[in-house]
Every structure is written in C-alpha cells, then in structure tokens.
DNA sequence: ACCTGAACACCGTTCAAGT
DNA sequence: ACCTGAACACCGTTCAAGT
C-alpha cells in the first residue's frame, strides 16, 4: 500500500492548502533552512507549493518583499527577554546573550545575514530587538545619545559578522581554495614582509583566538567604546 | 560623414583589443561605475567587449573570481599613505582619513561594498590597507593583540555601512516606499510605545546627526573600545 | 592551440486568458 | 473575481565544434 502513495501525484497532502501570505513565508523558511537563501527563488517556492510562480505575486510584490517578510518572521522566533542566568549577571551579560541569540538565528539560515544587512529590517519583531538593546545600554548607564547611535553599531557588527562567516549553503568549490581559516591563515603567515610588514610581524595575533573569543571581545569593545566616546550633539557641559 | 560611423558596426575601435584578464577587469569596472555591480554580468561584460560570454571563461574562472579581481583592483586606487594634513594631526586623524578614503571607493561603485563584505579581499592591495590600519593602531599605542583584532572591526564597520547605505544602482521603486531616511524617520517617530517604549522615547536621538557625524563618531567609538578593552589572550599581568 | 556558437538549466516578472 | 499558463527578457556555465 505504502508505495502507492508515490503515484497519487500532487495530492499527497489532503486538499492542498489554500495559498496565503503566511503559507508562502512558512514554506520559504523551510526551504531556506534546508538549502540556504540563494535556493529560495520564486520558482522554487512555487514548486514546493505545487503551483506556478505567477501565483505568488498575488500575495507578495516581489522577491525582496518576500525576503523581508521572512527575515521579520524569523526575528519573531528570537527571545529578547533575558535568560535568568544573564539577568543575574547584569545588563552587560544580558546584552551579550541577546546579541548571541540574534547571531544564532543568522547563522542557522545560510544567506539570511547577507539579506539582513541590506534589507534594514523594520518589522515589529526587528523593532523589539532594537528596543531591547537600547534598553540594556540605558540600563548600563550609557547616555541616551550614545546608546541611540550605539545600537546600530552592535547590530551591524553581529549581522556583518554572520554575513561574512556563515556558510554559503551546501555546494561550494571543495578543494581549489582551502575553504576557511586554513587558506587565510596560510596566506597571512606567508605574507611578504616588504609589502605588509606589520601584518607579517603580527600574523599570530591576527589569527589568534576562537571565533567565540573574538566575538565576545568585539562586543565588549563596542560597548566600551559606545559608553565612553563623547557624542557630538551632547551638551558639552556635563 | 559622422553619421556613417554608426553603420560601421562592431569595428568602431581600431582593431578590437585582444581579450585579456586586465582588459576584462577594466571593462567590468567601467560598467560597474556607470550601472552598479548588479549589472556586471558575464553576458553584459562580454557584450561590451564585443564577444560571447564563453570567451570570458578563458581568463576568469567564474563570476566570483571576476568580482574578487575587480575589488582588489579598485583597492589599488586607494591612497593609504597619509595626507599631509592628517599626518600632522596624528595617528587618529590618519586612521579617520584612511577609512574615509576606503569608504569613498565603496560608495563610488554601487554594490561593491556588498561583495567586499563576503569576498574577504585577500589581494595585495587589500593587504596593504590592512597593514596600514594595523600600523596606525600600533602607532597610537594600542596593544598588538588588541590592534590585531581591532583591524577587522574597523574595516567591517566601514564596509557594512557602505553595503547598507550605498544606492542599489539606478533603478528602484520610486514612490511606493519613501526611499531612505524619510520612510525610516516616519516609521521610527510613529512607533507604537507599547511594543518599543525606549525607541519611542528616544526617536529623536536615534535619528539625529548627519551621516558624517555618525560615521566619525562610530570610528572614534571603535578606536576607543579597541584600545581600552582587555584582550583574553593578553598576559593578565601588566 | 585557442576561441566561441549554441545549448542547458536556470532566473524574476508580467499579462492575457481561463475558471 | 481570483488565479495561472505561457511568454518575455534575462542569468551562469559548459562543451562540441570551428578557426
């Protein structure tokens, strides 16, 4: 009996679900998780939904709008309220936790970070994250002016980092260039001292640390810089 | 006589220049400057070079390699040595000047920043910039370990900022969404205080300042953070 | 040997025509 | 009224065939 179901073409699911914006977004996320954002094309989504690409345009204006909707949807899965542990350790630990959670989402969906960097997420879920980070900086005693400009810096760093380092999906040239840190490390260690003397001298420092150590340090550096750097529109008195 | 030249099809330039990697890169840059990186397709470049797309594959392996070559070529046009003015004002001013120059290049070629963020430029011109920034941080008395990790932070910020804000070429939806700051400003000012209370309260601070002020402040904040944040692999003594 | 026409396997988006 | 087949105008990349 079981093998017969393969023959009942295009009626697998009972009464193919009515198309809707929500359904399209959900299917898009499923494909993105499995195959990366670059595989999420109008045609690919339509195929997964058992229809033609034209049908999607009834619910989404274009590819960019679809990506934006997906991004905001995923940001909704983010818990911006603190874990108990982080809350006990103070605002700084909470900030690390929130940014780490955001970073995790970006790394989970290959390609998502790249689009987040350009799309300027503006949905309510993105706004919530924005608000949470701002609140934590203010909690930490950072001036409102500095905190306001600082939020961008923190989110941009996390997003850009994910965009740089998240795998470009599944398929890639395997052996022609040593994929990640290896190739870079070799390149950096063997650098010509006559064209980049300082890089050559400090190759070890440039390559040191785990990604977690570097990320954590970067966030601290950002927080410290934000908190301590005078804001040009801030009353010079005080 | 002049109008006849339009008839002399495909022989405008005297003896169509022999195809070469350099020529392809040069033509690519010309197209990118005029129309943005997204218009630089293999087919488009081939057409400008008066040949078929297949011919390009004799000189470049694929689109990514072409983009990488272009990026490094453009970084060569960057003057990383200081201007006299900046040099007189010290390492910090020089750092601002170098990063500003890099930023200018990224803004000149729409789409370039987006690819720079992902391509991890590794050519000798990129290395020179990297080296210059590292040198300036060390000049400023920043620990080698902190400076080494800080270079990434500075370059990433400038690149990500250009990727976010550089125009997506020429064509875009003109009236449906208020293009830039206007739409964002309206959205931020009218934000629902019940879902983002802090954002609502500090909308003015979030939107304040010119792009130049914000960029300059960000770089200072980064420098200050890098200089003052303890590095996890740095001897705890000292 | 070097180059390339033509094809393959894709895209996003539109719109006239169907239900 | 709502949906979609089929077309339009593109892509990157390959490879057999030509010079």
PDB file of C-alpha atoms in Angstrom, chain A residues 28-238:
ATOM      1  CA  UNK A  28      10.182  29.803   2.207  1.00  0.00           C
ATOM      2  CA  UNK A  29      11.640  29.390   5.664  1.00  0.00           C
ATOM      3  CA  UNK A  30      11.576  25.636   5.330  1.00  0.00           C
ATOM      4  CA  UNK A  31      13.496  25.780   2.069  1.00  0.00           C
ATOM      5  CA  UNK A  32      15.939  28.338   3.412  1.00  0.00           C
ATOM      6  CA  UNK A  33      16.735  26.257   6.466  1.00  0.00           C
ATOM      7  CA  UNK A  34      17.394  23.232   4.310  1.00  0.00           C
ATOM      8  CA  UNK A  35      19.121  24.729   1.318  1.00  0.00           C
ATOM      9  CA  UNK A  36      20.073  28.323   2.049  1.00  0.00           C
ATOM     10  CA  UNK A  37      18.557  31.591   0.962  1.00  0.00           C
ATOM     11  CA  UNK A  38      20.030  31.512  -2.516  1.00  0.00           C
ATOM     12  CA  UNK A  39      17.854  28.492  -3.286  1.00  0.00           C
ATOM     13  CA  UNK A  40      14.730  30.359  -2.269  1.00  0.00           C
ATOM     14  CA  UNK A  41      13.598  31.609  -5.637  1.00  0.00           C
ATOM     15  CA  UNK A  42      10.074  32.456  -6.626  1.00  0.00           C
ATOM     16  CA  UNK A  43      10.055  29.456  -8.878  1.00  0.00           C
ATOM     17  CA  UNK A  44      11.457  27.118  -6.242  1.00  0.00           C
ATOM     18  CA  UNK A  45       8.912  28.244  -3.653  1.00  0.00           C
ATOM     19  CA  UNK A  46       6.073  27.985  -6.138  1.00  0.00           C
ATOM     20  CA  UNK A  47       7.149  24.465  -6.996  1.00  0.00           C
ATOM     21  CA  UNK A  48       7.202  23.472  -3.327  1.00  0.00           C
ATOM     22  CA  UNK A  49       3.725  24.925  -3.057  1.00  0.00           C
ATOM     23  CA  UNK A  50       2.601  22.946  -6.072  1.00  0.00           C
ATOM     24  CA  UNK A  51       1.715  25.940  -8.198  1.00  0.00           C
ATOM     25  CA  UNK A  52       3.229  28.287 -10.756  1.00  0.00           C
ATOM     26  CA  UNK A  53       5.440  31.264  -9.925  1.00  0.00           C
ATOM     27  CA  UNK A  54       2.831  33.746 -11.098  1.00  0.00           C
ATOM     28  CA  UNK A  55       0.531  32.735  -8.274  1.00  0.00           C
ATOM     29  CA  UNK A  56       2.935  34.006  -5.638  1.00  0.00           C
ATOM     30  CA  UNK A  57       2.612  37.534  -6.977  1.00  0.00           C
ATOM     31  CA  UNK A  58      -0.946  37.646  -5.697  1.00  0.00           C
ATOM     32  CA  UNK A  59       0.456  37.658  -2.164  1.00  0.00           C
ATOM     33  CA  UNK A  60       3.932  39.186  -2.364  1.00  0.00           C
ATOM     34  CA  UNK A  61       5.007  42.089  -4.537  1.00  0.00           C
ATOM     35  CA  UNK A  62       8.460  40.759  -5.398  1.00  0.00           C
ATOM     36  CA  UNK A  63      11.417  38.757  -4.185  1.00  0.00           C
ATOM     37  CA  UNK A  64      12.712  41.485  -1.903  1.00  0.00           C
ATOM     38  CA  UNK A  65       9.384  41.745  -0.121  1.00  0.00           C
ATOM     39  CA  UNK A  66       9.361  38.012   0.399  1.00  0.00           C
ATOM     40  CA  UNK A  67      12.844  38.110   1.893  1.00  0.00           C
ATOM     41  CA  UNK A  68      11.855  40.976   4.153  1.00  0.00           C
ATOM     42  CA  UNK A  69       8.816  39.099   5.396  1.00  0.00           C
ATOM     43  CA  UNK A  70      10.893  36.010   6.093  1.00  0.00           C
ATOM     44  CA  UNK A  71      13.506  37.984   7.964  1.00  0.00           C
ATOM     45  CA  UNK A  72      10.967  39.606  10.232  1.00  0.00           C
ATOM     46  CA  UNK A  73       9.206  36.303  10.797  1.00  0.00           C
ATOM     47  CA  UNK A  74      12.454  34.705  11.936  1.00  0.00           C
ATOM     48  CA  UNK A  75      13.240  37.600  14.206  1.00  0.00           C
ATOM     49  CA  UNK A  76       9.979  36.795  15.933  1.00  0.00           C
ATOM     50  CA  UNK A  77      11.433  33.461  16.972  1.00  0.00           C
ATOM     51  CA  UNK A  78      14.067  35.347  18.922  1.00  0.00           C
ATOM     52  CA  UNK A  79      13.707  35.517  22.652  1.00  0.00           C
ATOM     53  CA  UNK A  80      14.788  39.013  23.566  1.00  0.00           C
ATOM     54  CA  UNK A  81      13.829  38.681  27.192  1.00  0.00           C
ATOM     55  CA  UNK A  82      16.750  37.668  29.295  1.00  0.00           C
ATOM     56  CA  UNK A  83      17.639  34.240  30.441  1.00  0.00           C
ATOM     57  CA  UNK A  84      17.639  34.062  34.233  1.00  0.00           C
ATOM     58  CA  UNK A  85      21.350  33.500  34.260  1.00  0.00           C
ATOM     59  CA  UNK A  86      22.169  36.543  32.177  1.00  0.00           C
ATOM     60  CA  UNK A  87      19.739  38.693  34.138  1.00  0.00           C
ATOM     61  CA  UNK A  88      21.512  37.859  37.355  1.00  0.00           C
ATOM     62  CA  UNK A  89      24.848  38.834  35.913  1.00  0.00           C
ATOM     63  CA  UNK A  90      23.713  42.258  34.867  1.00  0.00           C
ATOM     64  CA  UNK A  91      22.992  44.294  31.769  1.00  0.00           C
ATOM     65  CA  UNK A  92      26.250  43.553  30.063  1.00  0.00           C
ATOM     66  CA  UNK A  93      25.780  39.795  30.219  1.00  0.00           C
ATOM     67  CA  UNK A  94      22.235  40.233  29.001  1.00  0.00           C
ATOM     68  CA  UNK A  95      23.442  42.262  26.068  1.00  0.00           C
ATOM     69  CA  UNK A  96      25.862  39.507  25.170  1.00  0.00           C
ATOM     70  CA  UNK A  97      23.053  36.946  25.461  1.00  0.00           C
ATOM     71  CA  UNK A  98      20.634  38.880  23.261  1.00  0.00           C
ATOM     72  CA  UNK A  99      23.218  39.523  20.562  1.00  0.00           C
ATOM     73  CA  UNK A 100      24.327  35.918  20.702  1.00  0.00           C
ATOM     74  CA  UNK A 101      20.749  34.758  20.212  1.00  0.00           C
ATOM     75  CA  UNK A 102      20.355  37.035  17.216  1.00  0.00           C
ATOM     76  CA  UNK A 103      23.638  35.822  15.805  1.00  0.00           C
ATOM     77  CA  UNK A 104      22.455  32.223  16.197  1.00  0.00           C
ATOM     78  CA  UNK A 105      19.383  32.860  14.092  1.00  0.00           C
ATOM     79  CA  UNK A 106      21.508  34.454  11.385  1.00  0.00           C
ATOM     80  CA  UNK A 107      23.872  31.504  11.355  1.00  0.00           C
ATOM     81  CA  UNK A 108      21.026  28.988  11.279  1.00  0.00           C
ATOM     82  CA  UNK A 109      19.754  30.217   7.928  1.00  0.00           C
ATOM     83  CA  UNK A 110      22.571  30.499   5.407  1.00  0.00           C
ATOM     84  CA  UNK A 111      22.284  33.719   3.460  1.00  0.00           C
ATOM     85  CA  UNK A 112      19.901  35.361   5.882  1.00  0.00           C
ATOM     86  CA  UNK A 113      22.567  37.644   7.326  1.00  0.00           C
ATOM     87  CA  UNK A 114      23.518  38.877   3.904  1.00  0.00           C
ATOM     88  CA  UNK A 115      19.990  39.944   3.223  1.00  0.00           C
ATOM     89  CA  UNK A 116      19.502  41.359   6.731  1.00  0.00           C
ATOM     90  CA  UNK A 117      22.427  43.669   6.135  1.00  0.00           C
ATOM     91  CA  UNK A 118      20.761  45.268   3.164  1.00  0.00           C
ATOM     92  CA  UNK A 119      17.077  44.987   3.993  1.00  0.00           C
ATOM     93  CA  UNK A 120      17.190  47.167   7.093  1.00  0.00           C
ATOM     94  CA  UNK A 121      14.580  45.089   8.911  1.00  0.00           C
ATOM     95  CA  UNK A 122      11.752  47.300  10.037  1.00  0.00           C
ATOM     96  CA  UNK A 123       9.031  44.880  11.102  1.00  0.00           C
ATOM     97  CA  UNK A 124       7.734  44.833  14.640  1.00  0.00           C
ATOM     98  CA  UNK A 125       9.946  41.915  15.566  1.00  0.00           C
ATOM     99  CA  UNK A 126      13.044  43.767  14.463  1.00  0.00           C
ATOM    100  CA  UNK A 127      11.844  46.761  16.395  1.00  0.00           C
ATOM    101  CA  UNK A 128      11.524  44.698  19.547  1.00  0.00           C
ATOM    102  CA  UNK A 129      15.138  43.597  19.280  1.00  0.00           C
ATOM    103  CA  UNK A 130      16.215  47.159  18.625  1.00  0.00           C
ATOM    104  CA  UNK A 131      14.309  48.305  21.683  1.00  0.00           C
ATOM    105  CA  UNK A 132      15.760  45.619  23.904  1.00  0.00           C
ATOM    106  CA  UNK A 133      19.320  46.526  23.032  1.00  0.00           C
ATOM    107  CA  UNK A 134      18.669  50.196  23.534  1.00  0.00           C
ATOM    108  CA  UNK A 135      17.110  49.452  26.914  1.00  0.00           C
ATOM    109  CA  UNK A 136      20.081  47.417  28.039  1.00  0.00           C
ATOM    110  CA  UNK A 137      22.556  50.136  27.106  1.00  0.00           C
ATOM    111  CA  UNK A 138      20.499  52.706  29.014  1.00  0.00           C
ATOM    112  CA  UNK A 139      20.378  50.272  31.938  1.00  0.00           C
ATOM    113  CA  UNK A 140      24.140  50.246  31.861  1.00  0.00           C
ATOM    114  CA  UNK A 141      24.198  53.972  32.370  1.00  0.00           C
ATOM    115  CA  UNK A 142      25.084  54.859  28.827  1.00  0.00           C
ATOM    116  CA  UNK A 143      23.968  58.312  27.754  1.00  0.00           C
ATOM    117  CA  UNK A 144      20.783  58.286  25.662  1.00  0.00           C
ATOM    118  CA  UNK A 145      22.560  59.942  22.728  1.00  0.00           C
ATOM    119  CA  UNK A 146      25.423  57.476  22.759  1.00  0.00           C
ATOM    120  CA  UNK A 147      23.154  54.480  23.290  1.00  0.00           C
ATOM    121  CA  UNK A 148      20.948  55.543  20.386  1.00  0.00           C
ATOM    122  CA  UNK A 149      23.857  55.643  17.975  1.00  0.00           C
ATOM    123  CA  UNK A 150      25.404  52.579  19.536  1.00  0.00           C
ATOM    124  CA  UNK A 151      22.533  50.187  18.827  1.00  0.00           C
ATOM    125  CA  UNK A 152      23.321  50.330  15.130  1.00  0.00           C
ATOM    126  CA  UNK A 153      26.951  49.594  15.772  1.00  0.00           C
ATOM    127  CA  UNK A 154      26.185  46.489  17.798  1.00  0.00           C
ATOM    128  CA  UNK A 155      23.565  45.068  15.447  1.00  0.00           C
ATOM    129  CA  UNK A 156      25.630  45.876  12.399  1.00  0.00           C
ATOM    130  CA  UNK A 157      28.655  44.096  13.806  1.00  0.00           C
ATOM    131  CA  UNK A 158      26.702  40.942  14.572  1.00  0.00           C
ATOM    132  CA  UNK A 159      24.984  40.940  11.201  1.00  0.00           C
ATOM    133  CA  UNK A 160      28.109  41.676   9.210  1.00  0.00           C
ATOM    134  CA  UNK A 161      30.000  39.004  11.051  1.00  0.00           C
ATOM    135  CA  UNK A 162      27.332  36.419  10.273  1.00  0.00           C
ATOM    136  CA  UNK A 163      27.249  37.562   6.653  1.00  0.00           C
ATOM    137  CA  UNK A 164      30.989  37.077   6.367  1.00  0.00           C
ATOM    138  CA  UNK A 165      31.252  33.751   8.091  1.00  0.00           C
ATOM    139  CA  UNK A 166      28.030  31.873   7.551  1.00  0.00           C
ATOM    140  CA  UNK A 167      28.383  29.065   5.074  1.00  0.00           C
ATOM    141  CA  UNK A 168      27.237  29.877   1.541  1.00  0.00           C
ATOM    142  CA  UNK A 169      24.754  26.971   1.688  1.00  0.00           C
ATOM    143  CA  UNK A 170      25.766  23.459   0.761  1.00  0.00           C
ATOM    144  CA  UNK A 171      27.531  23.421  -2.546  1.00  0.00           C
ATOM    145  CA  UNK A 172      30.921  25.003  -2.902  1.00  0.00           C
ATOM    146  CA  UNK A 173      34.269  24.546  -4.553  1.00  0.00           C
ATOM    147  CA  UNK A 174      35.783  21.925  -2.251  1.00  0.00           C
ATOM    148  CA  UNK A 175      39.498  21.675  -2.953  1.00  0.00           C
ATOM    149  CA  UNK A 176      40.559  24.555  -5.162  1.00  0.00           C
ATOM    150  CA  UNK A 177      40.945  27.058  -2.346  1.00  0.00           C
ATOM    151  CA  UNK A 178      41.392  25.972   1.204  1.00  0.00           C
ATOM    152  CA  UNK A 179      37.997  26.801   2.448  1.00  0.00           C
ATOM    153  CA  UNK A 180      38.088  28.946   5.545  1.00  0.00           C
ATOM    154  CA  UNK A 181      40.608  29.814   8.160  1.00  0.00           C
ATOM    155  CA  UNK A 182      43.174  27.433   6.753  1.00  0.00           C
ATOM    156  CA  UNK A 183      43.645  29.297   3.499  1.00  0.00           C
ATOM    157  CA  UNK A 184      43.566  32.638   5.230  1.00  0.00           C
ATOM    158  CA  UNK A 185      45.994  31.504   7.874  1.00  0.00           C
ATOM    159  CA  UNK A 186      48.470  30.230   5.312  1.00  0.00           C
ATOM    160  CA  UNK A 187      48.127  33.431   3.328  1.00  0.00           C
ATOM    161  CA  UNK A 188      48.664  35.583   6.367  1.00  0.00           C
ATOM    162  CA  UNK A 189      51.582  33.638   7.749  1.00  0.00           C
ATOM    163  CA  UNK A 190      53.383  33.628   4.442  1.00  0.00           C
ATOM    164  CA  UNK A 191      52.784  37.289   3.707  1.00  0.00           C
ATOM    165  CA  UNK A 192      55.581  39.268   2.092  1.00  0.00           C
ATOM    166  CA  UNK A 193      57.099  41.466   4.834  1.00  0.00           C
ATOM    167  CA  UNK A 194      58.121  44.058   2.287  1.00  0.00           C
ATOM    168  CA  UNK A 195      54.549  44.898   1.345  1.00  0.00           C
ATOM    169  CA  UNK A 196      52.843  44.332   4.715  1.00  0.00           C
ATOM    170  CA  UNK A 197      55.480  44.440   7.433  1.00  0.00           C
ATOM    171  CA  UNK A 198      53.129  44.867  10.361  1.00  0.00           C
ATOM    172  CA  UNK A 199      50.833  42.082   9.208  1.00  0.00           C
ATOM    173  CA  UNK A 200      53.827  39.814   8.781  1.00  0.00           C
ATOM    174  CA  UNK A 201      55.131  40.647  12.224  1.00  0.00           C
ATOM    175  CA  UNK A 202      51.802  40.125  13.965  1.00  0.00           C
ATOM    176  CA  UNK A 203      50.408  37.215  11.955  1.00  0.00           C
ATOM    177  CA  UNK A 204      49.967  35.149  15.104  1.00  0.00           C
ATOM    178  CA  UNK A 205      47.966  37.816  16.903  1.00  0.00           C
ATOM    179  CA  UNK A 206      45.812  38.364  13.816  1.00  0.00           C
ATOM    180  CA  UNK A 207      44.876  34.688  13.746  1.00  0.00           C
ATOM    181  CA  UNK A 208      44.650  34.042  17.463  1.00  0.00           C
ATOM    182  CA  UNK A 209      41.568  33.127  19.430  1.00  0.00           C
ATOM    183  CA  UNK A 210      38.439  31.139  18.805  1.00  0.00           C
ATOM    184  CA  UNK A 211      35.511  32.739  16.971  1.00  0.00           C
ATOM    185  CA  UNK A 212      33.681  32.871  20.305  1.00  0.00           C
ATOM    186  CA  UNK A 213      36.538  34.699  21.993  1.00  0.00           C
ATOM    187  CA  UNK A 214      36.787  37.190  19.180  1.00  0.00           C
ATOM    188  CA  UNK A 215      33.042  37.794  19.061  1.00  0.00           C
ATOM    189  CA  UNK A 216      32.815  38.262  22.771  1.00  0.00           C
ATOM    190  CA  UNK A 217      35.771  40.644  22.816  1.00  0.00           C
ATOM    191  CA  UNK A 218      34.337  42.600  19.911  1.00  0.00           C
ATOM    192  CA  UNK A 219      31.036  43.134  21.699  1.00  0.00           C
ATOM    193  CA  UNK A 220      32.820  44.286  24.834  1.00  0.00           C
ATOM    194  CA  UNK A 221      34.996  46.625  22.816  1.00  0.00           C
ATOM    195  CA  UNK A 222      31.915  48.021  21.131  1.00  0.00           C
ATOM    196  CA  UNK A 223      30.104  48.535  24.419  1.00  0.00           C
ATOM    197  CA  UNK A 224      33.115  50.209  25.978  1.00  0.00           C
ATOM    198  CA  UNK A 225      33.613  52.467  23.001  1.00  0.00           C
ATOM    199  CA  UNK A 226      29.953  53.422  22.842  1.00  0.00           C
ATOM    200  CA  UNK A 227      29.807  54.166  26.536  1.00  0.00           C
ATOM    201  CA  UNK A 228      32.955  56.267  26.647  1.00  0.00           C
ATOM    202  CA  UNK A 229      33.011  58.223  23.413  1.00  0.00           C
ATOM    203  CA  UNK A 230      31.667  61.783  23.567  1.00  0.00           C
ATOM    204  CA  UNK A 231      28.699  62.375  21.300  1.00  0.00           C
ATOM    205  CA  UNK A 232      28.937  65.462  19.073  1.00  0.00           C
ATOM    206  CA  UNK A 233      25.379  66.593  19.794  1.00  0.00           C
ATOM    207  CA  UNK A 234      25.610  66.035  23.500  1.00  0.00           C
ATOM    208  CA  UNK A 235      25.765  69.140  25.675  1.00  0.00           C
ATOM    209  CA  UNK A 236      29.463  69.915  26.025  1.00  0.00           C
ATOM    210  CA  UNK A 237      28.827  70.875  29.626  1.00  0.00           C
ATOM    211  CA  UNK A 238      28.452  67.959  31.982  1.00  0.00           C
TER     212      UNK A 238
END
